XYZ file of C-alpha atoms in Angstrom:
310
model
C -6.639 15.519 26.918
C -3.413 14.631 26.393
C -2.213 14.620 22.594
C 1.061 13.410 21.309
C 2.131 15.692 18.530
C 3.939 13.840 15.641
C 6.449 15.431 13.796
C 7.373 13.153 10.902
C 7.497 13.261 7.060
C 7.857 10.750 4.672
C 10.050 12.829 2.546
C 12.813 12.249 5.133
C 13.177 8.831 3.432
C 14.134 10.489 0.355
C 17.526 11.947 1.230
C 19.733 11.284 -1.745
C 20.626 14.292 -3.982
C 18.090 15.486 -6.489
C 21.124 15.937 -8.938
C 22.326 12.804 -11.086
C 19.574 10.081 -10.155
C 20.928 6.578 -10.951
C 19.434 5.195 -14.007
C 18.930 1.182 -14.325
C 20.087 -0.475 -17.430
C 16.544 -1.420 -18.729
C 17.609 -4.396 -20.591
C 16.898 -7.696 -18.979
C 14.081 -8.708 -16.834
C 11.822 -6.266 -15.308
C 12.827 -5.897 -11.743
C 9.591 -5.177 -9.614
C 9.563 -4.710 -5.850
C 6.879 -5.639 -3.616
C 6.185 -6.339 0.117
C 4.733 -9.752 1.298
C 1.152 -8.865 1.319
C -2.105 -9.655 -0.182
C -1.620 -6.631 -2.747
C 1.213 -8.796 -4.172
C -0.680 -11.960 -4.825
C -1.568 -11.499 -8.385
C 2.112 -10.645 -9.254
C 3.362 -13.958 -7.668
C 0.476 -15.898 -9.147
C 1.201 -14.234 -12.620
C 4.944 -15.263 -12.373
C 4.085 -18.722 -11.162
C 1.452 -19.264 -13.591
C 3.419 -18.391 -16.458
C 1.384 -15.375 -17.464
C 4.417 -13.115 -17.541
C 6.009 -15.747 -20.057
C 3.169 -16.043 -21.947
C 3.166 -12.286 -22.724
C 6.904 -12.723 -23.782
C 7.941 -11.019 -20.615
C 10.527 -12.022 -17.960
C 9.843 -10.350 -14.296
C 12.121 -10.612 -11.406
C 9.837 -10.113 -8.164
C 11.865 -8.742 -5.327
C 10.237 -9.184 -1.968
C 11.251 -6.667 0.600
C 10.904 -6.980 4.203
C 10.127 -3.316 5.224
C 8.840 -0.210 3.157
C 12.124 1.383 3.889
C 14.181 -1.294 2.094
C 11.929 -1.143 -0.809
C 12.231 2.740 -0.947
C 16.036 2.696 -0.630
C 16.094 0.456 -3.876
C 14.119 2.906 -5.626
C 16.483 5.735 -4.591
C 19.264 3.752 -5.704
C 17.633 2.889 -9.104
C 17.849 -0.496 -8.426
C 14.124 -1.349 -9.706
C 12.130 -0.723 -12.859
C 8.596 -0.781 -10.511
C 7.325 -1.532 -7.259
C 4.064 -1.624 -5.220
C 3.258 1.196 -2.913
C 0.382 3.556 -2.723
C -1.117 6.979 -3.866
C 0.280 8.855 -1.059
C 3.691 7.719 -1.902
C 3.432 9.067 -5.344
C 3.276 12.719 -3.907
C 6.414 11.988 -1.716
C 8.024 10.599 -4.667
C 7.471 13.412 -6.973
C 8.084 16.248 -4.585
C 11.233 14.733 -3.919
C 12.309 14.720 -7.534
C 11.705 10.810 -8.238
C 10.264 10.153 -11.601
C 8.259 7.144 -10.522
C 4.578 7.070 -11.844
C 1.385 4.982 -10.865
C 0.307 2.908 -13.783
C -2.613 1.539 -11.952
C -4.029 0.978 -8.415
C -3.820 -2.282 -6.640
C -6.222 -3.997 -4.111
C -5.480 -4.747 -0.516
C -7.028 -4.392 2.971
C -6.425 -2.391 5.824
C -8.504 -2.640 9.280
C -8.542 -0.386 12.388
C -8.613 -2.745 15.475
C -9.110 -2.127 19.031
C -6.997 -3.970 21.774
C -8.730 -7.061 23.285
C -9.366 -5.781 26.466
C -10.127 -2.161 25.502
C -13.939 -2.233 25.515
C -14.131 -0.445 22.007
C -17.231 -1.377 20.025
C -17.237 1.678 17.343
C -14.852 4.146 15.815
C -16.727 6.981 17.894
C -15.254 5.243 20.868
C -11.689 6.105 19.780
C -12.392 9.771 20.728
C -9.421 10.592 23.136
C -7.801 7.313 22.620
C -4.410 6.165 21.643
C -4.191 4.938 17.848
C -0.847 3.512 16.321
C 0.128 3.720 12.976
C 2.904 4.628 10.629
C 2.703 8.617 10.403
C 1.641 10.314 7.113
C 1.369 7.073 5.437
C -1.781 5.145 4.246
C -2.290 3.794 7.659
C -3.069 7.335 9.238
C -4.990 8.559 6.137
C -7.317 5.569 6.615
C -7.343 6.237 10.451
C -8.086 9.947 9.922
C -10.808 9.499 7.023
C -12.601 6.593 8.796
C -12.705 8.428 12.176
C -14.004 11.870 10.422
C -16.779 9.643 8.997
C -17.724 8.717 12.470
C -17.519 12.326 13.779
C -14.097 12.272 15.249
C -11.839 14.515 14.004
C -7.823 14.099 13.277
C -7.419 16.249 16.486
C -9.776 14.331 18.739
C -7.521 11.320 19.282
C -4.076 10.510 20.440
C -1.733 9.735 17.574
C 1.129 7.336 18.497
C 3.925 6.832 15.911
C 4.996 3.037 15.541
C 6.519 2.662 12.014
C 7.323 -0.896 13.009
C 4.355 -2.975 12.187
C 5.216 -5.986 14.334
C 5.806 -3.528 17.292
C 2.404 -2.095 16.520
C 0.729 -5.398 16.489
C 2.215 -6.382 19.727
C 1.521 -3.382 21.547
C -2.195 -4.138 20.523
C -2.319 -7.571 21.477
C -0.360 -6.561 24.918
C -3.091 -3.764 25.593
C -0.256 -1.273 25.462
C -2.272 0.997 22.964
C -5.905 1.285 22.387
C -5.949 0.773 18.681
C -3.814 0.250 15.480
C -4.338 0.507 11.692
C -2.676 -2.452 9.867
C -2.866 -4.361 6.515
C -3.177 -8.018 6.095
C -2.300 -10.451 7.420
C -1.899 -8.302 10.758
C -5.605 -7.673 10.567
C -6.861 -11.145 10.504
C -4.106 -12.434 12.868
C -5.065 -9.718 15.357
C -8.718 -10.796 15.069
C -7.842 -14.301 15.468
C -6.165 -13.410 18.768
C -9.143 -11.438 20.281
C -8.711 -8.023 18.818
C -11.749 -6.155 17.854
C -12.257 -5.113 14.218
C -13.740 -1.430 14.426
C -13.533 -0.869 10.346
C -12.098 -2.056 7.225
C -11.198 -0.831 3.847
C -13.498 -3.435 2.276
C -16.419 -0.930 1.977
C -14.538 2.082 0.931
C -12.272 3.396 -1.698
C -9.447 4.472 0.856
C -7.337 1.423 0.212
C -5.157 3.239 -2.536
C -2.331 0.674 -3.117
C -0.703 1.263 -6.635
C 1.646 -0.305 -9.374
C 4.632 2.182 -9.993
C 7.121 2.154 -12.716
C 10.036 4.400 -13.095
C 10.090 7.198 -16.018
C 13.142 5.542 -17.520
C 11.211 2.268 -17.714
C 8.139 3.812 -19.134
C 10.095 5.686 -21.719
C 12.180 2.443 -22.883
C 9.746 -0.370 -22.257
C 6.436 0.759 -22.242
C 5.265 -2.382 -24.207
C 6.689 -4.701 -21.595
C 4.990 -2.600 -18.855
C 1.723 -2.818 -20.623
C 2.196 -6.742 -21.035
C 2.832 -6.866 -17.246
C -0.396 -5.330 -16.725
C -2.062 -7.706 -19.016
C -0.259 -10.526 -17.054
C -1.592 -9.385 -13.735
C -5.060 -9.073 -14.905
C -5.155 -12.629 -16.029
C -3.845 -13.601 -12.548
C -6.664 -11.302 -10.981
C -9.358 -13.153 -12.995
C -8.134 -16.445 -11.851
C -7.998 -15.584 -8.180
C -11.301 -14.145 -8.341
C -12.893 -17.275 -9.895
C -11.458 -19.451 -7.135
C -9.792 -17.511 -4.204
C -9.407 -20.805 -2.147
C -7.367 -22.450 -4.583
C -4.547 -19.669 -3.468
C -4.701 -20.270 0.281
C -1.177 -22.061 0.451
C -0.031 -18.815 -1.238
C -1.135 -16.830 1.787
C 1.323 -19.084 3.892
C 4.041 -19.618 1.399
C 4.401 -16.481 -0.528
C 2.462 -13.655 1.779
C 4.082 -14.772 5.138
C 0.652 -15.469 6.685
C 0.818 -17.497 9.812
C -0.382 -21.066 9.132
C -2.941 -20.539 11.833
C -5.012 -18.178 9.835
C -4.705 -19.765 6.506
C -8.452 -20.712 6.569
C -9.758 -17.713 8.494
C -8.650 -15.190 5.941
C -11.835 -13.610 3.842
C -10.663 -12.890 0.409
C -11.663 -9.860 -1.298
C -12.492 -9.086 -4.822
C -9.294 -8.079 -6.775
C -10.009 -5.230 -9.421
C -9.181 -4.860 -13.093
C -6.034 -2.378 -13.361
C -7.050 1.250 -13.236
C -5.936 4.590 -12.449
C -6.802 6.634 -9.486
C -9.719 8.867 -9.799
C -9.603 12.700 -9.718
C -11.691 12.552 -6.596
C -9.135 10.147 -4.829
C -6.337 12.323 -5.930
C -7.847 15.543 -4.745
C -8.793 13.863 -1.327
C -5.222 12.392 -0.706
C -3.591 15.670 -1.639
C -6.168 17.539 0.746
C -5.395 15.296 3.623
C -1.487 15.695 3.114
C -1.894 19.571 3.377
C -4.111 19.286 6.385
C -1.538 17.436 7.833
C 1.084 19.975 6.662
C 3.513 17.557 4.937
C 3.035 18.543 1.278
C 3.731 22.179 0.208
C 4.143 22.044 -3.393
C 1.502 21.862 -6.107
C 1.191 18.386 -8.061
C -1.375 17.454 -10.553
C -2.810 14.181 -11.198
C -0.891 14.342 -14.606
C 2.739 14.420 -12.530
C 2.142 11.151 -10.818
C 0.362 8.711 -13.361
C 0.782 7.411 -16.827
C -2.228 6.100 -18.359
C -0.619 4.239 -21.304
C -0.201 0.744 -20.003
C -3.684 0.308 -19.026
C -5.323 2.125 -22.029
C -7.002 0.341 -24.868
C -7.361 -3.120 -23.618
């Protein structure tokens, strides 16, 4: 069986010197970076509904077109906070960036087979070609889901396709057997005939996270705590009547209008930190993939203060 060996490390994104990190002036609005995805929905709702303002807080939400652009802004010290995921926390720390998780965040990922692949289950992916962004949540989800189905990380052909639009197009054109993607690409692919083999709805594998810089946490802890309170207020509102926010999917999250009514909302969770089990599982996976060598503890990558006591 042919295997495509991937040599790729997310640490390569962090190429700036470990000396003299740029420090943003923490006065003025909190600058928070997001991708246009369902994970960002509570943030834009909190902004538009005035929940930040009600907390006496001004938040500038910056929407990035790609994770690379977001991470470049983090490198340059242009953001006080950003939404990413648990795996990124390891890479931030290993590269010397003082950027810590203050809470997990919800989203949804799916593993989808191409329309004409004939796939019906995860077990069918043994020996097949699966596309994802290597050493990120997409590969972690692929390996974890397949392992649970009896397919090891060495029993399929990984294909490195960092560009999510290209990944989507390759699947829909039957150029690859399966892909791992977040929303809205999961719903859009299913609407066009792709086969949903698994999602993260029934697992704790979707480990999106809110991050804030050490500089912001040292100087604006009260504001960051208020940020999380406003987010939780937005979460309660969305969970109470998710259909009221379908227009947000198109106008703010870049969903294709054709899938506005097909998207199935999930329940957003109250801000909370990753568990020790989630931390150990993610770290063990990174070591198994040989992309993390240094010892990192849970305390190195989290700050519990913004979500403690409320």
